[in-house]
Tab-separated table of C-alpha atoms in Angstrom:
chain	number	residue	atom	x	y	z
A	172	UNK	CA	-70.070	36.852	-37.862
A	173	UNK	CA	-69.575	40.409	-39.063
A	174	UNK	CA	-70.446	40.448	-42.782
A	175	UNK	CA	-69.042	42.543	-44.981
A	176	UNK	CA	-70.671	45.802	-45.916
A	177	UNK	CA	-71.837	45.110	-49.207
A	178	UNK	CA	-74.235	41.930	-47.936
A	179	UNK	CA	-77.669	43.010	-47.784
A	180	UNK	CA	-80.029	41.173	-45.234
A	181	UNK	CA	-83.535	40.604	-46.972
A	182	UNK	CA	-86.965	41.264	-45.640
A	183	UNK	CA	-88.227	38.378	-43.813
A	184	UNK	CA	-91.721	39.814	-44.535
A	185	UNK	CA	-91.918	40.398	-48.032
A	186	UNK	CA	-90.071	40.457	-51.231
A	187	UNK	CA	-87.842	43.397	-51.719
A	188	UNK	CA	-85.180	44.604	-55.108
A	189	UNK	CA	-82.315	46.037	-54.648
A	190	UNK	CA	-80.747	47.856	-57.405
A	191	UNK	CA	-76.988	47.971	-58.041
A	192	UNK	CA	-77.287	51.014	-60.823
A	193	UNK	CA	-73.512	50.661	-62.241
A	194	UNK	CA	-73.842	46.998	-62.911
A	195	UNK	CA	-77.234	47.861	-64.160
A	196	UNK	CA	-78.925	44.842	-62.353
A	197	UNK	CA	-82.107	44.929	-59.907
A	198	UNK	CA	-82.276	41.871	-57.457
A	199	UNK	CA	-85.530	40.880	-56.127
A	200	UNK	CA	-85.432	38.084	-53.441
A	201	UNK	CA	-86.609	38.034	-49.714
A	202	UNK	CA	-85.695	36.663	-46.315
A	203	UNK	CA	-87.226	33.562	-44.243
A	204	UNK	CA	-88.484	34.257	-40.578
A	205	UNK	CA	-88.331	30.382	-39.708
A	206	UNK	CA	-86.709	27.296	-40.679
A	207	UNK	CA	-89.618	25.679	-42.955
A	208	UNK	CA	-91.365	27.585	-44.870
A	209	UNK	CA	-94.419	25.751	-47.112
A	210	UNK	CA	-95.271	28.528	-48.668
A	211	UNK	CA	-95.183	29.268	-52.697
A	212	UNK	CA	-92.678	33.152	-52.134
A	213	UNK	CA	-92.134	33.463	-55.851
A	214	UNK	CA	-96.167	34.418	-56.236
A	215	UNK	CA	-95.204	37.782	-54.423
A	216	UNK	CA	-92.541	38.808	-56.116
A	217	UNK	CA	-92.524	42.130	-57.352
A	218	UNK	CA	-92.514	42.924	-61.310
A	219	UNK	CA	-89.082	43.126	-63.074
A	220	UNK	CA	-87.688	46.790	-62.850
A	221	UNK	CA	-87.613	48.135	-67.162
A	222	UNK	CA	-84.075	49.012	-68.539
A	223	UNK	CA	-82.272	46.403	-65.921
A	224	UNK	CA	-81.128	43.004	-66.101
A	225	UNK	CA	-83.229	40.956	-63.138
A	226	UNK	CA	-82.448	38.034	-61.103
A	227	UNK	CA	-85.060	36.356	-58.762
A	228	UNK	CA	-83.074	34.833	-55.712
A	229	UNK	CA	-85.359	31.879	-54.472
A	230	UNK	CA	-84.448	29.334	-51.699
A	231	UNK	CA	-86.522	26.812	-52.975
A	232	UNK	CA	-86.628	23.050	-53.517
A	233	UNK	CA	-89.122	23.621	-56.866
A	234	UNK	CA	-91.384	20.272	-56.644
A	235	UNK	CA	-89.208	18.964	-54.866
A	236	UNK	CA	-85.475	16.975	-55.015
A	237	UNK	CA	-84.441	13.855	-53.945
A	238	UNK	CA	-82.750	14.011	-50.791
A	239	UNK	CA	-84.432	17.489	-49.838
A	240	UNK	CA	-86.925	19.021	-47.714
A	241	UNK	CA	-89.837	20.407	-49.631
A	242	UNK	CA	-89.267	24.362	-49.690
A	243	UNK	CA	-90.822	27.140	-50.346
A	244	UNK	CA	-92.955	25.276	-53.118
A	245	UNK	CA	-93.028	26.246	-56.875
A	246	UNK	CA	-92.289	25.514	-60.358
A	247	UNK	CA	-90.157	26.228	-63.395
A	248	UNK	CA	-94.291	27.529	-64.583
A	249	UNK	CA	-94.653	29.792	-61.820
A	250	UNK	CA	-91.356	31.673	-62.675
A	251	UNK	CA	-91.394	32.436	-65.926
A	252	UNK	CA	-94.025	34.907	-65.926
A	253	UNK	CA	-92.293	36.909	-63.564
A	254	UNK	CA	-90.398	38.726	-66.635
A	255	UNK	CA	-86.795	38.121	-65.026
A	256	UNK	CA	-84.138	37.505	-66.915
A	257	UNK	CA	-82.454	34.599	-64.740
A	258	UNK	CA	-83.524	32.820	-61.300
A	259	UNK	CA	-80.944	32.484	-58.847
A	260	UNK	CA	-81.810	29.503	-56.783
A	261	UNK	CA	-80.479	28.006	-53.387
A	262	UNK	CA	-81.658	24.975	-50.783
A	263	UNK	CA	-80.492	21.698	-53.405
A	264	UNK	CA	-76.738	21.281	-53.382
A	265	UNK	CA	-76.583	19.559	-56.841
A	266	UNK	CA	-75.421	21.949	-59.587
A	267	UNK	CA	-78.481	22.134	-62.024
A	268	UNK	CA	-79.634	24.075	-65.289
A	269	UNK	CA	-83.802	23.824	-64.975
A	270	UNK	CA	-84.357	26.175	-67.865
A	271	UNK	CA	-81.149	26.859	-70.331
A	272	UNK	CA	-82.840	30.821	-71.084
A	273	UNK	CA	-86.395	32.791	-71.402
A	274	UNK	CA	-85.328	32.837	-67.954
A	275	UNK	CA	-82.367	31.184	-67.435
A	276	UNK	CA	-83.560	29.091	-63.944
A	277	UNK	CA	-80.259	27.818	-62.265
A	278	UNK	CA	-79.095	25.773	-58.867
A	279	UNK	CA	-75.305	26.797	-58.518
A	280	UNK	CA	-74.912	23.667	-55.791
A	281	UNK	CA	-73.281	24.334	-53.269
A	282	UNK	CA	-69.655	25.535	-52.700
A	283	UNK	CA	-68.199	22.985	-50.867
A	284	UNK	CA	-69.137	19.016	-50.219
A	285	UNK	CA	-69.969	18.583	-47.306
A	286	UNK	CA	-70.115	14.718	-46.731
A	287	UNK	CA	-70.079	11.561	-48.917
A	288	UNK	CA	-73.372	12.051	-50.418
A	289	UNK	CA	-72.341	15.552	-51.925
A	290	UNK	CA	-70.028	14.201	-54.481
A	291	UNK	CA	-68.055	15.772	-57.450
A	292	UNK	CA	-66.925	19.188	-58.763
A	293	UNK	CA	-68.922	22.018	-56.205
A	294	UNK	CA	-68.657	25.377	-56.807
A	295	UNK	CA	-70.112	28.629	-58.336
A	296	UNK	CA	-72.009	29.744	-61.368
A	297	UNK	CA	-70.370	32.472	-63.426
A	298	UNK	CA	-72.996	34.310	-65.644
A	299	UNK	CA	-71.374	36.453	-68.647
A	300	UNK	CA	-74.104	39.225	-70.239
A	301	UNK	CA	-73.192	40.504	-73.606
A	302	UNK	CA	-75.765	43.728	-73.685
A	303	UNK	CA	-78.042	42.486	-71.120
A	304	UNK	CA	-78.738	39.478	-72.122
A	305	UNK	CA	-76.949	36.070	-70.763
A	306	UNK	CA	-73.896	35.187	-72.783
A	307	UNK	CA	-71.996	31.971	-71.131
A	308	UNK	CA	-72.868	30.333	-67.790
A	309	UNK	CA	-69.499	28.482	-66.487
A	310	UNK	CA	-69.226	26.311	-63.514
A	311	UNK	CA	-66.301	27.712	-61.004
A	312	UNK	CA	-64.684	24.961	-58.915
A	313	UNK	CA	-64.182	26.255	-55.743
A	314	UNK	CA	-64.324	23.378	-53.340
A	315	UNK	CA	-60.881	22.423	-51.202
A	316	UNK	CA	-62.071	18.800	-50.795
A	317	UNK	CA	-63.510	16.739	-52.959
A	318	UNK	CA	-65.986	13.746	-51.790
A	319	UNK	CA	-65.628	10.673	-54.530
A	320	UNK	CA	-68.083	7.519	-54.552
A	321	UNK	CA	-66.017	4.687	-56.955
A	322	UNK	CA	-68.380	1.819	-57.468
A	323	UNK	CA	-66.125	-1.307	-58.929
A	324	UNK	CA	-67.906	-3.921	-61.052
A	325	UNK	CA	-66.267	-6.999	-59.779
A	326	UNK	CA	-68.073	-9.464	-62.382
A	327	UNK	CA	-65.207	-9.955	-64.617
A	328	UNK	CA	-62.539	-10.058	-61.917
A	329	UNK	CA	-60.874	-13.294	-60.791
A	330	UNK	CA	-58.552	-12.327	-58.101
A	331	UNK	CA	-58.476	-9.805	-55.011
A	332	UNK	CA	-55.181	-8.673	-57.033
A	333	UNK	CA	-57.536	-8.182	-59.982
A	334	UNK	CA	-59.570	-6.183	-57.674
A	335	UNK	CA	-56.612	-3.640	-56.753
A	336	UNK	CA	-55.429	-2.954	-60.189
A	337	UNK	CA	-58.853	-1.582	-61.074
A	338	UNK	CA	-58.972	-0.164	-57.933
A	339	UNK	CA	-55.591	1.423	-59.083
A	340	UNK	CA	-56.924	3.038	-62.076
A	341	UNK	CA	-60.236	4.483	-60.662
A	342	UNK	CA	-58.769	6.097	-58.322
A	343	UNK	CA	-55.912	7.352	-59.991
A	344	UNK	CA	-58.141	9.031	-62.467
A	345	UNK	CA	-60.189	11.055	-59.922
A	346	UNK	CA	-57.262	12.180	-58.761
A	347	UNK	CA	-56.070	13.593	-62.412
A	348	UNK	CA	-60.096	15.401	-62.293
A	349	UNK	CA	-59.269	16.391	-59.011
A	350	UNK	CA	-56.984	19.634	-59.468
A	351	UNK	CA	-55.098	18.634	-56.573
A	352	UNK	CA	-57.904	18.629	-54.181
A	353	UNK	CA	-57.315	16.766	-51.168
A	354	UNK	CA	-60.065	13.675	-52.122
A	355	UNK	CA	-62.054	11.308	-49.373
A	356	UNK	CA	-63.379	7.776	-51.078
A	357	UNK	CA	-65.951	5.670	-50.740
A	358	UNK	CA	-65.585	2.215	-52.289
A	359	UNK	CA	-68.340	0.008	-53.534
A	360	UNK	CA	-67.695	-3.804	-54.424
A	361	UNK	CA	-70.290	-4.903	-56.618
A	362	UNK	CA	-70.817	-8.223	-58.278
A	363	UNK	CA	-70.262	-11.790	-58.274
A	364	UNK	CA	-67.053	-12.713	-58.189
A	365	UNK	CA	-64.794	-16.037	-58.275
A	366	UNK	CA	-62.699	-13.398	-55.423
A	367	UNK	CA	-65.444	-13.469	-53.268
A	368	UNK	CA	-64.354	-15.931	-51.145
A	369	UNK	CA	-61.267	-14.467	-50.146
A	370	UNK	CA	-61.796	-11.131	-49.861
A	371	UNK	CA	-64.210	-12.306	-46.953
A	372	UNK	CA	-61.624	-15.179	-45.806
A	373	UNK	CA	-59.309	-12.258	-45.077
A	374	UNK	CA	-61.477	-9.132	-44.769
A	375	UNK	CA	-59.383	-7.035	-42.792
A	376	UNK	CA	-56.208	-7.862	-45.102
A	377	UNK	CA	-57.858	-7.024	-47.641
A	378	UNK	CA	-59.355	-3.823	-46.311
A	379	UNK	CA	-55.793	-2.382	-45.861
A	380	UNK	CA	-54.997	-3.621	-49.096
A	381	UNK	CA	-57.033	-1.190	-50.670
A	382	UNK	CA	-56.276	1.585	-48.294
A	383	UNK	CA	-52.615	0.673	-49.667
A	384	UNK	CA	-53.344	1.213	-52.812
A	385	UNK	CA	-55.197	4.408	-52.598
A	386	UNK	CA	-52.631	5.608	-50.283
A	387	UNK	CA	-49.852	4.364	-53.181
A	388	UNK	CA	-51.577	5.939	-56.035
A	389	UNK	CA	-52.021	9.351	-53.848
A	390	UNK	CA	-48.184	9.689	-53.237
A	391	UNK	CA	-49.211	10.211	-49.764
């Protein structure tokens, strides 16, 4: 890929900044030479330049997150005394706020779902300064698919019919939080139920069924 001209391509051997002057920001962050790296890179990162606002951009999986390599090694501790005024962080592809200021230490998620197990809103994180401090942070949905898990609680259903109609109504309110997204489901069937015995009499009925319904409640 040809990338644009404003994308800057870190060091891969040590921390660098780079200064945009009009926005008035300095941007310290470096480059990995190989896949894994075990290291802890927030250690060498240089001091905060005075009279900016700085972001740290870490690819990092902290002490680690379920469902993720271990990565570059650190903690929330080890980045605060850096002096900067927010952390940028990549590698874990669940939106989360690890420190809410003094920094502000932030996972955006990623942009885009990429399979059933990266479910929900994805997006971007839009940081507002009001005189060089932070302001508002405000999730931007940006993802053209959305990936939905819909675990149904069967234990107070009697019927496979009983089954749809809830069916019916989770789905058709991820599709009112979806924005129009195009959606993907997975459905879970959980609990004892009296309509046990005939959803597995007729399991491939029954599978269709549901697609039916989805399909129904979709317009599609």
């Amino acid at each position: 890929l040809s990338l644009p001209k404003n994308v800057v391509d870190l060091s891969v051997d040590q921390p660098q900044t780079v200064v945009l002057e009009q926005l008035g920001i300095a941007i310290h962050g470096q480059g990995f030479r190989q896949r894994a790296v075990t290291t802890n890179l927030a250690r060498s990162y240089p001091e905060p330049v005075p009279g900016l606002f700085n972001i740290g951009l870490l690819h990092t999986a902290l002490e680690g997150r379920a469902g993720h390599e271990p990565y570059a090694p650190c903690s929330a501790a080890d980045l605060r005394p850096k002096g900067y005024d927010y952390w940028a962080l990549g590698h874990v592809h669940q939106r989360e706020i690890v420190r809410d200021g003094d920094p502000w230490i932030v996972y955006p998620g990623n942009m885009q779902g990429r399979h059933v197990n990266e479910v929900g809103s994805k997006g971007c994180t839009l940081v507002t300064l009001n005189n060089g401090r932070v302001d508002e942070l405000r999730h931007c949905e940006l993802d053209v698919l959305r990936w939905c898990k819909l675990s149904i609680d069967c234990g107070e259903l009697l019927t496979p019919e009983d089954i749809l109609d809830k069916i019916r109504l989770q789905v058709q309110n991820e599709l009112e939080l979806s924005g129009g997204r195009v959606l993907a489901f997975r459905l879970e069937l959980r609990g004892a139920t009296p309509a046990h015995r005939s959803l597995h009499h007729d399991l491939e009925r029954w599978t269709n069924e549901i697609r039916l319904v989805v399909h129904e409640v979709a317009g599609a």
